Short mmCIF file of C-alpha atoms in Angstrom, two decimals:
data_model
loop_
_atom_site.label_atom_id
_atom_site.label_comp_id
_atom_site.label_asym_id
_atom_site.label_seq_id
_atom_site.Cartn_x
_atom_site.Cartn_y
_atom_site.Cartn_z
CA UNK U 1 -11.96 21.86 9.55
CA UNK U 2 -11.64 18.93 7.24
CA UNK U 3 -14.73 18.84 4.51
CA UNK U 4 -15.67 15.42 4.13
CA UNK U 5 -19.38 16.52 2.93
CA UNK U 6 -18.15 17.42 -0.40
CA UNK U 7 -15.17 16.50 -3.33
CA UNK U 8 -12.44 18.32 -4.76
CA UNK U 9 -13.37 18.74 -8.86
CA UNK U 10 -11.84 21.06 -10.92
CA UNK U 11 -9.93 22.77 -8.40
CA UNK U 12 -13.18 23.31 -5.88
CA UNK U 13 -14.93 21.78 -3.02
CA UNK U 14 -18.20 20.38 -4.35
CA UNK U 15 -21.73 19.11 -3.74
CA UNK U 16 -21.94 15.45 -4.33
CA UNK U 17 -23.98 14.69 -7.58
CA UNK U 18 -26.58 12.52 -5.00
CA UNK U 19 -26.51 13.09 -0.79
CA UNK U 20 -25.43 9.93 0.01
CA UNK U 21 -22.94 8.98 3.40
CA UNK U 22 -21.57 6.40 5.28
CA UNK U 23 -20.40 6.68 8.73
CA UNK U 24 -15.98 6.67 9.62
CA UNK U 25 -15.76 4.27 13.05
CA UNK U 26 -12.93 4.50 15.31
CA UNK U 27 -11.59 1.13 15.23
CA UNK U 28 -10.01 1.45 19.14
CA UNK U 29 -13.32 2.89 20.03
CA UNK U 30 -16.05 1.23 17.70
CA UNK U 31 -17.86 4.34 17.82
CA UNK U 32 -18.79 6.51 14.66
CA UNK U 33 -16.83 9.68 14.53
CA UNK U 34 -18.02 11.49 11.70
CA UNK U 35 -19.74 10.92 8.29
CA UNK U 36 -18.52 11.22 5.16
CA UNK U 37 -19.87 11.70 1.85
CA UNK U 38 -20.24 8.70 -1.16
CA UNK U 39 -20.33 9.33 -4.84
CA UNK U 40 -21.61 7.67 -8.01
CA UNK U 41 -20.72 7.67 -11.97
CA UNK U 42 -21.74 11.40 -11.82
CA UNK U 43 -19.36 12.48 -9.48
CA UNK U 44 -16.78 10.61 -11.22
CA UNK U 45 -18.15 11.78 -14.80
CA UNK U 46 -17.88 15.38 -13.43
CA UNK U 47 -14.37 14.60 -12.13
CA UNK U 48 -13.01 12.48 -15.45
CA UNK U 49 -14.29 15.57 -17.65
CA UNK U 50 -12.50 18.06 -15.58
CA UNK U 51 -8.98 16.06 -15.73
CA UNK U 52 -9.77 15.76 -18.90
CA UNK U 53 -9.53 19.47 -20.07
CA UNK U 54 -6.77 19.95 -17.64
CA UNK U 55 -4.49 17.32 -19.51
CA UNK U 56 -4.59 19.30 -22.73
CA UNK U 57 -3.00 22.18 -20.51
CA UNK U 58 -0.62 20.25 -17.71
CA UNK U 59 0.76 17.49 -19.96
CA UNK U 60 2.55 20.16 -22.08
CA UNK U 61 3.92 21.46 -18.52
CA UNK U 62 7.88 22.00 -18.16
CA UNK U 63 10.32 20.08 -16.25
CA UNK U 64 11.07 23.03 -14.83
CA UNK U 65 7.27 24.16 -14.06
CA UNK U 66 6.61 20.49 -12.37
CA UNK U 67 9.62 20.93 -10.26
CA UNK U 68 8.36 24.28 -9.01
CA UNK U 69 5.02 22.69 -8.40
CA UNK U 70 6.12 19.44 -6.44
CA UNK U 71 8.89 21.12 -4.21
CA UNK U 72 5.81 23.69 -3.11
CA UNK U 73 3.51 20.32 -2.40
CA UNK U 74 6.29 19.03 -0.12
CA UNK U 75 6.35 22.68 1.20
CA UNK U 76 3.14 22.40 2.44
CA UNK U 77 2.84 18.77 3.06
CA UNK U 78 4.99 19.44 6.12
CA UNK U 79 3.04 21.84 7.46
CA UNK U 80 0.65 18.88 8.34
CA UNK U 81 2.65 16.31 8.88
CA UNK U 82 0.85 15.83 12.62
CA UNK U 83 -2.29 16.73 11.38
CA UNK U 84 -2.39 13.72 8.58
CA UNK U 85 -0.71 10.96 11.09
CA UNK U 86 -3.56 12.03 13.86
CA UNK U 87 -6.36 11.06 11.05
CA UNK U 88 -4.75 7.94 10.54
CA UNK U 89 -4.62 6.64 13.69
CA UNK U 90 -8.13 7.51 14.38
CA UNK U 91 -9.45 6.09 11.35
CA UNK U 92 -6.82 3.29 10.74
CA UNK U 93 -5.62 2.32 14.16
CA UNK U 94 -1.86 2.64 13.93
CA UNK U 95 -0.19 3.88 17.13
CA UNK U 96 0.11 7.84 17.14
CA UNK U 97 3.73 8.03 17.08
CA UNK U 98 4.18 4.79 14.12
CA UNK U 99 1.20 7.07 12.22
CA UNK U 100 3.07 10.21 12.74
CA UNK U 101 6.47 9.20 11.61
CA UNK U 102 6.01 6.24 9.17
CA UNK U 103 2.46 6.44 8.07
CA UNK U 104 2.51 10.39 7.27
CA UNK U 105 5.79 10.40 6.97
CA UNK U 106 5.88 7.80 4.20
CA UNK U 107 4.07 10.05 1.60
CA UNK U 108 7.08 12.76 2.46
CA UNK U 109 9.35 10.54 1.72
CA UNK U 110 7.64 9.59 -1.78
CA UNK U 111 7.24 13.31 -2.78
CA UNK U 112 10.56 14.21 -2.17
CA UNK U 113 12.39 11.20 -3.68
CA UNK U 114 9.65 11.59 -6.85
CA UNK U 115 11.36 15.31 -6.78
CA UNK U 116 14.64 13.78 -7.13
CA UNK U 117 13.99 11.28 -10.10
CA UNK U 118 12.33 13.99 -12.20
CA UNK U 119 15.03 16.60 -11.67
CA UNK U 120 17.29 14.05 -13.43
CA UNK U 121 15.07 12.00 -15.68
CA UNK U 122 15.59 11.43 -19.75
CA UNK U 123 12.47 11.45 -21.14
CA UNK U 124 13.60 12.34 -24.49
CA UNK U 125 16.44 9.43 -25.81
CA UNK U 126 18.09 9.23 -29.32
CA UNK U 127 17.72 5.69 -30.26
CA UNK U 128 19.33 5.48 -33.93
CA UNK U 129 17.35 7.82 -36.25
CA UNK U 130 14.39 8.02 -34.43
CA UNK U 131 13.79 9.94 -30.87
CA UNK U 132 12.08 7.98 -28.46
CA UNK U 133 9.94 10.36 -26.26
CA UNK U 134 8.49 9.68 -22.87
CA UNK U 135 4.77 11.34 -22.02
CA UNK U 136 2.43 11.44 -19.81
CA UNK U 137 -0.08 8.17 -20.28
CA UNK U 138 -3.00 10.92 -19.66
CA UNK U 139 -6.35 10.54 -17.25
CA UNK U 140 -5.29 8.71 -14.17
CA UNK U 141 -7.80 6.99 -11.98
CA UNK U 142 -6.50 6.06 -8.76
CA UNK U 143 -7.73 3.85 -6.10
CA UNK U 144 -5.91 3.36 -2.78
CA UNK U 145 -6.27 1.26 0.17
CA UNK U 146 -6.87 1.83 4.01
CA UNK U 147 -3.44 0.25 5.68
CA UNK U 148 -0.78 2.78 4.47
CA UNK U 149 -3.22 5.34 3.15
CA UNK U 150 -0.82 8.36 2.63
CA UNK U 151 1.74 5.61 1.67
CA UNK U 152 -0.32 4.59 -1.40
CA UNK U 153 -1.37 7.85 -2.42
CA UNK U 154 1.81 10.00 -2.73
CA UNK U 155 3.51 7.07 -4.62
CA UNK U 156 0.77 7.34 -7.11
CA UNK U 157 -0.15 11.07 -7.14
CA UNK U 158 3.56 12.48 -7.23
CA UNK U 159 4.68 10.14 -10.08
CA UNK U 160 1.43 10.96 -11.57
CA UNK U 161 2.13 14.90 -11.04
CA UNK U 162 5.79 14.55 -12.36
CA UNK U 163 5.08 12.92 -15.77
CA UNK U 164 2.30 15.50 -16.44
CA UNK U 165 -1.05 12.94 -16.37
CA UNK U 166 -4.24 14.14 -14.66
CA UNK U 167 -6.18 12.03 -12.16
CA UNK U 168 -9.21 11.16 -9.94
CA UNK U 169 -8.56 9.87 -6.69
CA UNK U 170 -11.12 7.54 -4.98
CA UNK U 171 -9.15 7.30 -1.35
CA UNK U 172 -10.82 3.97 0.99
CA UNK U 173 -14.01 4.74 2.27
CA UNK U 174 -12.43 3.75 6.21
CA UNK U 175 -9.77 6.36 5.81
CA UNK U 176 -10.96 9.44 3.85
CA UNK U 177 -9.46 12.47 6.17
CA UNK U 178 -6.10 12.16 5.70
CA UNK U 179 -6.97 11.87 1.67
CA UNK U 180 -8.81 15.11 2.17
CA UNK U 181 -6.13 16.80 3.76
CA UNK U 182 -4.13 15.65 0.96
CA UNK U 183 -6.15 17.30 -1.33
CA UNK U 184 -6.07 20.59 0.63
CA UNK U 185 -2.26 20.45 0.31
CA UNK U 186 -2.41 20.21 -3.60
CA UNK U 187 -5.01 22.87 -3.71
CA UNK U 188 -2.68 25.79 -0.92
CA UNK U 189 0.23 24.29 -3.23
CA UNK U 190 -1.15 25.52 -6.49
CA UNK U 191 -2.05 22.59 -8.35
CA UNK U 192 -3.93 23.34 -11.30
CA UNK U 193 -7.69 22.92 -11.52
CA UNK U 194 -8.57 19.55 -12.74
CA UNK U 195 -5.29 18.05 -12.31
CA UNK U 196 -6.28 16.93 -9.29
CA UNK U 197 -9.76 15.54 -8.20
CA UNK U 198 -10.99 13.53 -5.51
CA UNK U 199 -14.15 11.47 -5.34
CA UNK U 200 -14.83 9.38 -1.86
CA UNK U 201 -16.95 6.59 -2.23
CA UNK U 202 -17.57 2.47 -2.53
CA UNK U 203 -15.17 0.10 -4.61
CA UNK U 204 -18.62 -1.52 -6.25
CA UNK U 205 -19.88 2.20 -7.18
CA UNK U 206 -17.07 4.85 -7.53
CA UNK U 207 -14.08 2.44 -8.09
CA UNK U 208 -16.32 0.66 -10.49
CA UNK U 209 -17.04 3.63 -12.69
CA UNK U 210 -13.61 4.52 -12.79
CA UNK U 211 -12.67 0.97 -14.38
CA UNK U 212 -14.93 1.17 -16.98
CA UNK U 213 -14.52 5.15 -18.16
CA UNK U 214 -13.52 5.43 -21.75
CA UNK U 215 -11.98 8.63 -21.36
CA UNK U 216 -9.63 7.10 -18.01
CA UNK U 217 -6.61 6.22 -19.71
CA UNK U 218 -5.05 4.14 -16.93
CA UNK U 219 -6.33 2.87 -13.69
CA UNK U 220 -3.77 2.42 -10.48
CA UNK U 221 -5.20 0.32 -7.68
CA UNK U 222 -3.77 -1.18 -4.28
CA UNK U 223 -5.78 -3.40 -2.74
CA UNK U 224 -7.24 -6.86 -1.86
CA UNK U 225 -6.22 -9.34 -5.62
CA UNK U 226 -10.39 -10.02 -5.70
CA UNK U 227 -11.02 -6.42 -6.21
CA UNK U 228 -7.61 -6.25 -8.76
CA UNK U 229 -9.09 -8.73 -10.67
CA UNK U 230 -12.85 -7.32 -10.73
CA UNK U 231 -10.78 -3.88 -11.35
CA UNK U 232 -9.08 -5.49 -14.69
CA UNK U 233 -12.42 -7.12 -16.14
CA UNK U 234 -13.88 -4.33 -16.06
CA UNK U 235 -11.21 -2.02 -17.55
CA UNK U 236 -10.65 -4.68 -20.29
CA UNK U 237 -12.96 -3.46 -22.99
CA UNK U 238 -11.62 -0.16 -22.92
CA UNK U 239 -7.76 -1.35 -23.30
CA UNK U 240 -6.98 1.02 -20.65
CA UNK U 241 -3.37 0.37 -18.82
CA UNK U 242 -3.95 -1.44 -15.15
CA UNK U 243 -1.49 -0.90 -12.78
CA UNK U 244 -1.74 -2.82 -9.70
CA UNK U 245 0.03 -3.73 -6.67
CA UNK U 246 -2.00 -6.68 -4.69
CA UNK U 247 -2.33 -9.10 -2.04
CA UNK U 248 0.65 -11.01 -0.39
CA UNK U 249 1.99 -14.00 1.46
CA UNK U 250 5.56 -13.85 1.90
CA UNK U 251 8.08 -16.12 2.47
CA UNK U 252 10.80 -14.97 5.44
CA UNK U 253 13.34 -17.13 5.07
CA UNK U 254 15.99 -18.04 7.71
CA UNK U 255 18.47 -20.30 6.84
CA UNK U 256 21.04 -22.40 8.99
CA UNK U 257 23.67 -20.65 10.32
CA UNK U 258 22.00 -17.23 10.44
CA UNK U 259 21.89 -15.74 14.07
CA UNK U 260 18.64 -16.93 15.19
CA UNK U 261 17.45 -14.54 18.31
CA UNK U 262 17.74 -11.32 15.86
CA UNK U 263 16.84 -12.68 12.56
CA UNK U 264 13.51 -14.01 14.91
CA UNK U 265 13.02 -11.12 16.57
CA UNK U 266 13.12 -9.24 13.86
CA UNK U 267 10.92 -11.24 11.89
CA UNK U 268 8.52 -11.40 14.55
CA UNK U 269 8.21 -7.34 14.86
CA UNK U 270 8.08 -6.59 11.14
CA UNK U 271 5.17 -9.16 11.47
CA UNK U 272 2.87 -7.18 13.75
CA UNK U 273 4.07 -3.68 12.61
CA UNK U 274 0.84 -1.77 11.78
CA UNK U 275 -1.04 -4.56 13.28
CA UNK U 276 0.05 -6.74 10.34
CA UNK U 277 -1.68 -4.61 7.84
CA UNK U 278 0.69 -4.61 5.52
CA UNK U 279 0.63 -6.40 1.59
CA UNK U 280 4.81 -7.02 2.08
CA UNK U 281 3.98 -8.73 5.38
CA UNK U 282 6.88 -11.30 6.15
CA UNK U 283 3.75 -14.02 7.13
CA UNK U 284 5.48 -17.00 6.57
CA UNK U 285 8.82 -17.49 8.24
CA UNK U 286 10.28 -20.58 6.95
CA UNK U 287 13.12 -22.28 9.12
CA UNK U 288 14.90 -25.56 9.71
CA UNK U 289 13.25 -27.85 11.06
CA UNK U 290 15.95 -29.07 13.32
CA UNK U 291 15.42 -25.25 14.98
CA UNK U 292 11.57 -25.18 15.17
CA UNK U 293 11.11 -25.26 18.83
CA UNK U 294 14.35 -22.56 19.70
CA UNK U 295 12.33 -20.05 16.99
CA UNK U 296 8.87 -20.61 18.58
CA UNK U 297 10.72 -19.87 21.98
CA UNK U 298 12.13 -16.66 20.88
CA UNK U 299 9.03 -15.65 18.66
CA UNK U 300 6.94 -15.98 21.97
CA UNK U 301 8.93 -13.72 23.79
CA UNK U 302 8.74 -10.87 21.04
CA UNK U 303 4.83 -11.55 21.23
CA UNK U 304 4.47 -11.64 24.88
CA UNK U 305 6.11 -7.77 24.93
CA UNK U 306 4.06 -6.91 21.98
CA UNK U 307 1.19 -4.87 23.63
CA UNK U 308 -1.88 -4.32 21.87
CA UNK U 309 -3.79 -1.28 23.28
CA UNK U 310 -5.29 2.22 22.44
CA UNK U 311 -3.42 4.16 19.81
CA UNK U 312 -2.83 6.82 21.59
CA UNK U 313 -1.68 5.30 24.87
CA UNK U 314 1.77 5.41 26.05
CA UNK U 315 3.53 2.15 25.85
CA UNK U 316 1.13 0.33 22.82
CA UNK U 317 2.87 -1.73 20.61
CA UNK U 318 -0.08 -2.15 18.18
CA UNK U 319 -3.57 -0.53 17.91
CA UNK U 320 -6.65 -2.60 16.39
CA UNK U 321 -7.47 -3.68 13.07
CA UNK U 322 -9.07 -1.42 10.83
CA UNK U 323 -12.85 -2.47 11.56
CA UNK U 324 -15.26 -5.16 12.07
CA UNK U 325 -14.71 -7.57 9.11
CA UNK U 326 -11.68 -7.76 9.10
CA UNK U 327 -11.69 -8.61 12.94
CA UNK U 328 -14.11 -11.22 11.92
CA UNK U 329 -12.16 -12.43 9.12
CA UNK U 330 -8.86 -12.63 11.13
CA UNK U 331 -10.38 -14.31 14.32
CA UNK U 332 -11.80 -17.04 11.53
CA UNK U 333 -8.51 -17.69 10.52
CA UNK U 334 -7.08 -18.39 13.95
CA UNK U 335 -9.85 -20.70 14.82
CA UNK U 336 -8.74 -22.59 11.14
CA UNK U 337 -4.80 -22.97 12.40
CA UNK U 338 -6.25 -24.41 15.70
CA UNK U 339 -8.88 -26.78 13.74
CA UNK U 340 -5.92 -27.54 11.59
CA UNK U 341 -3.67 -29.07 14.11
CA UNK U 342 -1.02 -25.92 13.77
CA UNK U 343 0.85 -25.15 17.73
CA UNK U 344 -0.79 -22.04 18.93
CA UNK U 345 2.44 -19.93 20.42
CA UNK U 346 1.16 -17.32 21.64
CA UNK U 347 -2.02 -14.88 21.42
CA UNK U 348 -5.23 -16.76 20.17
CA UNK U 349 -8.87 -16.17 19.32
CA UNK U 350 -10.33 -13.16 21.04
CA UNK U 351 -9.88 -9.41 22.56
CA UNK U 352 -6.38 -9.38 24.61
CA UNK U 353 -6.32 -9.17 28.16
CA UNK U 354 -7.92 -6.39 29.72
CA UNK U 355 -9.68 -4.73 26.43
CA UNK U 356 -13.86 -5.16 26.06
CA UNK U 357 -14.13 -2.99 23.19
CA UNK U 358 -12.32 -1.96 19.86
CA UNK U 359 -11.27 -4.45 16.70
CA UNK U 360 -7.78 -5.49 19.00
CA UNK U 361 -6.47 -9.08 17.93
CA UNK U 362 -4.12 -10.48 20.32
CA UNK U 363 -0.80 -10.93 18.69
CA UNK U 364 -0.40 -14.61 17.52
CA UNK U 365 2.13 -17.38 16.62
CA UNK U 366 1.53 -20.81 14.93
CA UNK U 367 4.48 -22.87 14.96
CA UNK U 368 4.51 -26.84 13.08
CA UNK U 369 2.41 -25.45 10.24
CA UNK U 370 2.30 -27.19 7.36
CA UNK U 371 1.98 -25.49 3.93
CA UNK U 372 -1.04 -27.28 3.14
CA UNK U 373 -2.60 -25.69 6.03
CA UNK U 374 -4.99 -22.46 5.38
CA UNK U 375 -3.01 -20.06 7.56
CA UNK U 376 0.34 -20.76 5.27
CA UNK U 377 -2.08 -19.83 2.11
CA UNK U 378 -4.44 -17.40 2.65
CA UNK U 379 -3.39 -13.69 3.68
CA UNK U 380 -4.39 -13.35 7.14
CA UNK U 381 -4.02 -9.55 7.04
CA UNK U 382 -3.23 -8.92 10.84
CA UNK U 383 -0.73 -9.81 13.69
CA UNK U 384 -0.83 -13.87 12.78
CA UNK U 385 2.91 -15.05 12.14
CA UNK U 386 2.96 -18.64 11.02
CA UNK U 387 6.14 -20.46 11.45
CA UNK U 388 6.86 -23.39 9.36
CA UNK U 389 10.35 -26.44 9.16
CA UNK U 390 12.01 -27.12 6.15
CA UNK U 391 14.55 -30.05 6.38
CA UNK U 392 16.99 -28.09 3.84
CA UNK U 393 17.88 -25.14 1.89
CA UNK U 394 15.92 -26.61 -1.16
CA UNK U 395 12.57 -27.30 0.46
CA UNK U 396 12.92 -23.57 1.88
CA UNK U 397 13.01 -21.90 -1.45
CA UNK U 398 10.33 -24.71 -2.86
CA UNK U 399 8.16 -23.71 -0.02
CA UNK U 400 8.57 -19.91 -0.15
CA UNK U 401 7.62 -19.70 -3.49
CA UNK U 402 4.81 -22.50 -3.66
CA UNK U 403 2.50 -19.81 -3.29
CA UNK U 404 -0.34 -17.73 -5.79
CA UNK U 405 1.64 -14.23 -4.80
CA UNK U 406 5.17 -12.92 -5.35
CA UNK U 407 5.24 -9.54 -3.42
CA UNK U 408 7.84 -9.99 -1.70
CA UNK U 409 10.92 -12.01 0.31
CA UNK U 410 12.96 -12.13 2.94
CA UNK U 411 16.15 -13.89 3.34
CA UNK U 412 18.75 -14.28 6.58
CA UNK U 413 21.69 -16.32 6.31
CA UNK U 414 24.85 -16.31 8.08
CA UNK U 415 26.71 -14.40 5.32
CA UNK U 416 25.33 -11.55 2.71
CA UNK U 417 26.17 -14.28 -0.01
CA UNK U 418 23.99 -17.00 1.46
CA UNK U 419 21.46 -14.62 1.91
CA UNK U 420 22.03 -13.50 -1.91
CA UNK U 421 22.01 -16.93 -3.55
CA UNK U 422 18.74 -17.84 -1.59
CA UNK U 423 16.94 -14.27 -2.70
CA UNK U 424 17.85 -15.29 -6.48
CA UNK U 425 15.53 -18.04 -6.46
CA UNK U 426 12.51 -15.90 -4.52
CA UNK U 427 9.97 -15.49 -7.40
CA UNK U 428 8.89 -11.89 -6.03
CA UNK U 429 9.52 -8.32 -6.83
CA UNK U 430 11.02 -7.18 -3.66
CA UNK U 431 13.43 -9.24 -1.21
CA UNK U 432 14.95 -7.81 1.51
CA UNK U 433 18.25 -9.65 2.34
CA UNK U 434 19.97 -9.37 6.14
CA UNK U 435 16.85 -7.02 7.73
CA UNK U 436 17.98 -4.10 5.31
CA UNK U 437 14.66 -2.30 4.99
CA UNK U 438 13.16 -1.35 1.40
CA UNK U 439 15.09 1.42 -0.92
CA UNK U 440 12.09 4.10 -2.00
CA UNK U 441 14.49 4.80 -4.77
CA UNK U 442 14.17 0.99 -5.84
CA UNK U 443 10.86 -0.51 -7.34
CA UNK U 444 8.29 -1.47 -5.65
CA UNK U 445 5.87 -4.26 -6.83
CA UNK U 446 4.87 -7.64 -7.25
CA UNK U 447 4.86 -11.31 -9.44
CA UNK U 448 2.27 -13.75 -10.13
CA UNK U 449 -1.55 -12.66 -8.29
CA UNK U 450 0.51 -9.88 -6.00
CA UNK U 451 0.20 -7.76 -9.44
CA UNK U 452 1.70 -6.06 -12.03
CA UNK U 453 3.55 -2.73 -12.73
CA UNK U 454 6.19 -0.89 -10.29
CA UNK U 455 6.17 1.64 -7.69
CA UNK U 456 8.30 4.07 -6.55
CA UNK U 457 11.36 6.35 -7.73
CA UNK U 458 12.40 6.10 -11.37
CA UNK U 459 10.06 2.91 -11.94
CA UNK U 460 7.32 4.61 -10.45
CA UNK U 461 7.61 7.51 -12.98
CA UNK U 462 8.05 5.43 -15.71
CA UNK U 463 4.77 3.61 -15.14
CA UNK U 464 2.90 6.65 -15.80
CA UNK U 465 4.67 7.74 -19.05
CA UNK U 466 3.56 6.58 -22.80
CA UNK U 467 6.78 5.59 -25.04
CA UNK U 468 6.44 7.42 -28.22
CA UNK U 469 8.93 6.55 -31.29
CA UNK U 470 9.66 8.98 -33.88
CA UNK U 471 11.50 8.02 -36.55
CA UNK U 472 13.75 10.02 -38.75
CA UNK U 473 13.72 12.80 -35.68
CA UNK U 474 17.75 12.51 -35.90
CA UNK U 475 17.80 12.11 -39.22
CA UNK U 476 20.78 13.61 -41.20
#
């Protein structure tokens, strides 16, 4: 039985500081399922102090002992695989099988490739007379979203675990059980007492406190860019590093020549995988113009199989969106590409067909947007592709990248080197050329307002390690 009344501090289940919950609603349901319990700056004082003392202690760790440690976490991290992708797909909405395999299976595939990179890693490097030595950064405060929840937290806790830092977790209010069970694996796997704690609460309370902590030495947060940038002011007086992976609106790119019905298709399914929860989100597929009605055609036809439906029902495409707001927000958006003169394709405002209850958008294509036009600007967050013409090769790459983010690209031509030359000129940290999918071993991160630092593998390490120089170490 999953505690969700209590935190993990110093290597125990305990008492929140002040009894204080909020309820977790099934999005396909819209019926509470649970409570779960909210902290303030004690909790997180109680948690900071017990990393703390467990740095002094863990940061002076082996390679060897970390190896031991992380191998046992993926150990028992498989053990649960089922268990974890059932919580998110009540408390998220992904479809059982998509939460099973990618959404659980995502933070195995972090922890094991994290394994990999520090089995192999230099963090000791001659560099003329001095030594130049990699260590941990020290107290970690980590907050992580609600649309890839394991996702975001193994590819900040492993990294985390292999350089030797400590850190306090504050998981999204909307998805805490499959954070819990998280912290149940790190506590059967051995982790040391305070190496790992976990404090559930509100962004404007717990994630708050966290920013502003003199003794947290660097916060990592995934989110919405509003809260990265409220994250940053406050973490500013205390010079503390801020690692942050943000919002996105990126640019697919499909240029002429390119074999239209898969480089669509595809485009279209990436778009409404995980309900189009996802910060990488391909949201803006830019075409020629000359092709706009063929790639409405074809992106109609993926919609029209798309089913949105309970996430545990055979045959669902999609489940909901993760709760009421962002229903809200999403169906406001809509409306705005209709009010804005953009073709509505398919879907539209409103449940689908034959659903009266749950946060279920129906899955939607603009075509003849403009990138003026709200939809091609703001990130819409759910299953809302907007399609928009670009008369050459020139205006596609000015369009894709007249935008405030820069997480990522995608690029289709009719030859790898098309696709290559285009992908040069994406201003993002991640394009994905041909369809090939994203390389965990490869960084993961953004320009401009999508953020700043890297994710993942080697990179990921490296963003939790301090670079010491110490001259006259190789000294004759």
């Amino acid at each position: 039985m999953v505690n969700r009344m209590q935190f993990y501090i110093d290597g125990a289940w305990v008492d929140p500081a002040v009894k204080k919950s909020t309820p977790v609603v099934n999005p396909a349901t819209e019926e509470a399922m649970y409570e779960v319990a909210l902290g303030s700056k004690a909790d997180v004082d109680k948690a900071v102090a017990a990393a703390k003392r467990a740095f002094a202690t863990f940061s002076q760790t082996s390679r060897d002992e970390r190896v031991a440690l992380l191998s046992k976490v993926i150990e028992v991290y498989k053990g649960r695989l089922k268990e974890i992708g059932a919580a998110v797909s009540d408390e998220m909405g992904a479809p059982l099988p998509m939460a099973e395999k990618l959404q659980a299976g995502a933070g195995l595939g972090h922890l094991m490739t994290t394994l990999d990179v520090l089995k192999n890693y230099h963090f000791e490097e001659p560099v003329g007379t001095a030594m130049v030595l990699r260590e941990p950064v020290g107290v970690v405060g980590m907050i992580t979203p609600w649309n890839w929840p394991l996702n975001q937290i193994a590819c900040k806790v492993a990294p985390a675990l292999a350089a030797g830092c400590t850190m306090i977790l504050k998981p999204s209010e909307f998805t805490p059980t499959s954070a819990l069970i998280f912290a149940e694996i790190l506590h059967e796997a051995g982790v040391p007492k305070g190496v790992f704690n976990l404090v559930n609460g509100l962004g404007p309370e717990v994630g708050a406190a966290m920013s502003e902590h003199p003794d947290i030495d660097m916060i990592s947060f995934t989110g919405s860019t509003r809260a990265g940038i409220d994250v940053a002011k406050r973490a500013a007086p205390t010079v503390k590093r801020v690692s942050q992976e943000l919002g996105g609106k990126s640019p697919n790119v499909i240029l002429e020549g390119a074999d239209l019905t898969k480089a669509v298709t595809g485009g279209v399914m990436h778009m409404f995988n995980n309900s189009g929860q996802s910060c990488n989100a391909p949201s803006r597929m830019i075409v020629p113009l000359s092709k706009m009605k063929d790639v409405a055609a074809i992106a109609k036809a993926v919609a029209d199989k798309t089913k949105a439906g309970d996430p545990r029902a055979e045959g669902t495409t999609i489940g909901p969106v993760v709760n009421r707001g962002q229903w809200d927000k999403i169906q406001g958006l809509i409306k705005k590409g209709i009010d804005e003169g953009a073709t509505l394709v398919a879907g539209g405002p409103g449940l689908p067909e034959g659903v009266n209850k749950g946060f279920y958008v129906r899955p939607t294509i603009f075509a003849d947007v403009t990138p003026d036009m709200t939809i091609a600007r703001e990130e819409i967050f759910g299953p809302v592709l907007t399609i928009i013409g670009a008369k050459d090769e020139a205006e596609a790459v000015q369009i894709a990248n007249d935008t405030p983010y820069g997480l990522a690209g995608y690029v289709t031509g009719a030859s790898v080197e098309d696709a290559k030359r285009v992908g040069r000129q994406i201003r993002a940290g991640n394009v994905n050329l041909q369809g090939v999918p994203n390389d965990r071993t490869a960084p993961f991160g953004g320009y401009k307002q999508s953020g700043n630092g890297r994710e993942w593998g080697k990179y990921g390490l490296e963003d939790f390690l301090e670079v010491k120089a110490v001259a006259g170490f190789n000294a004759a």
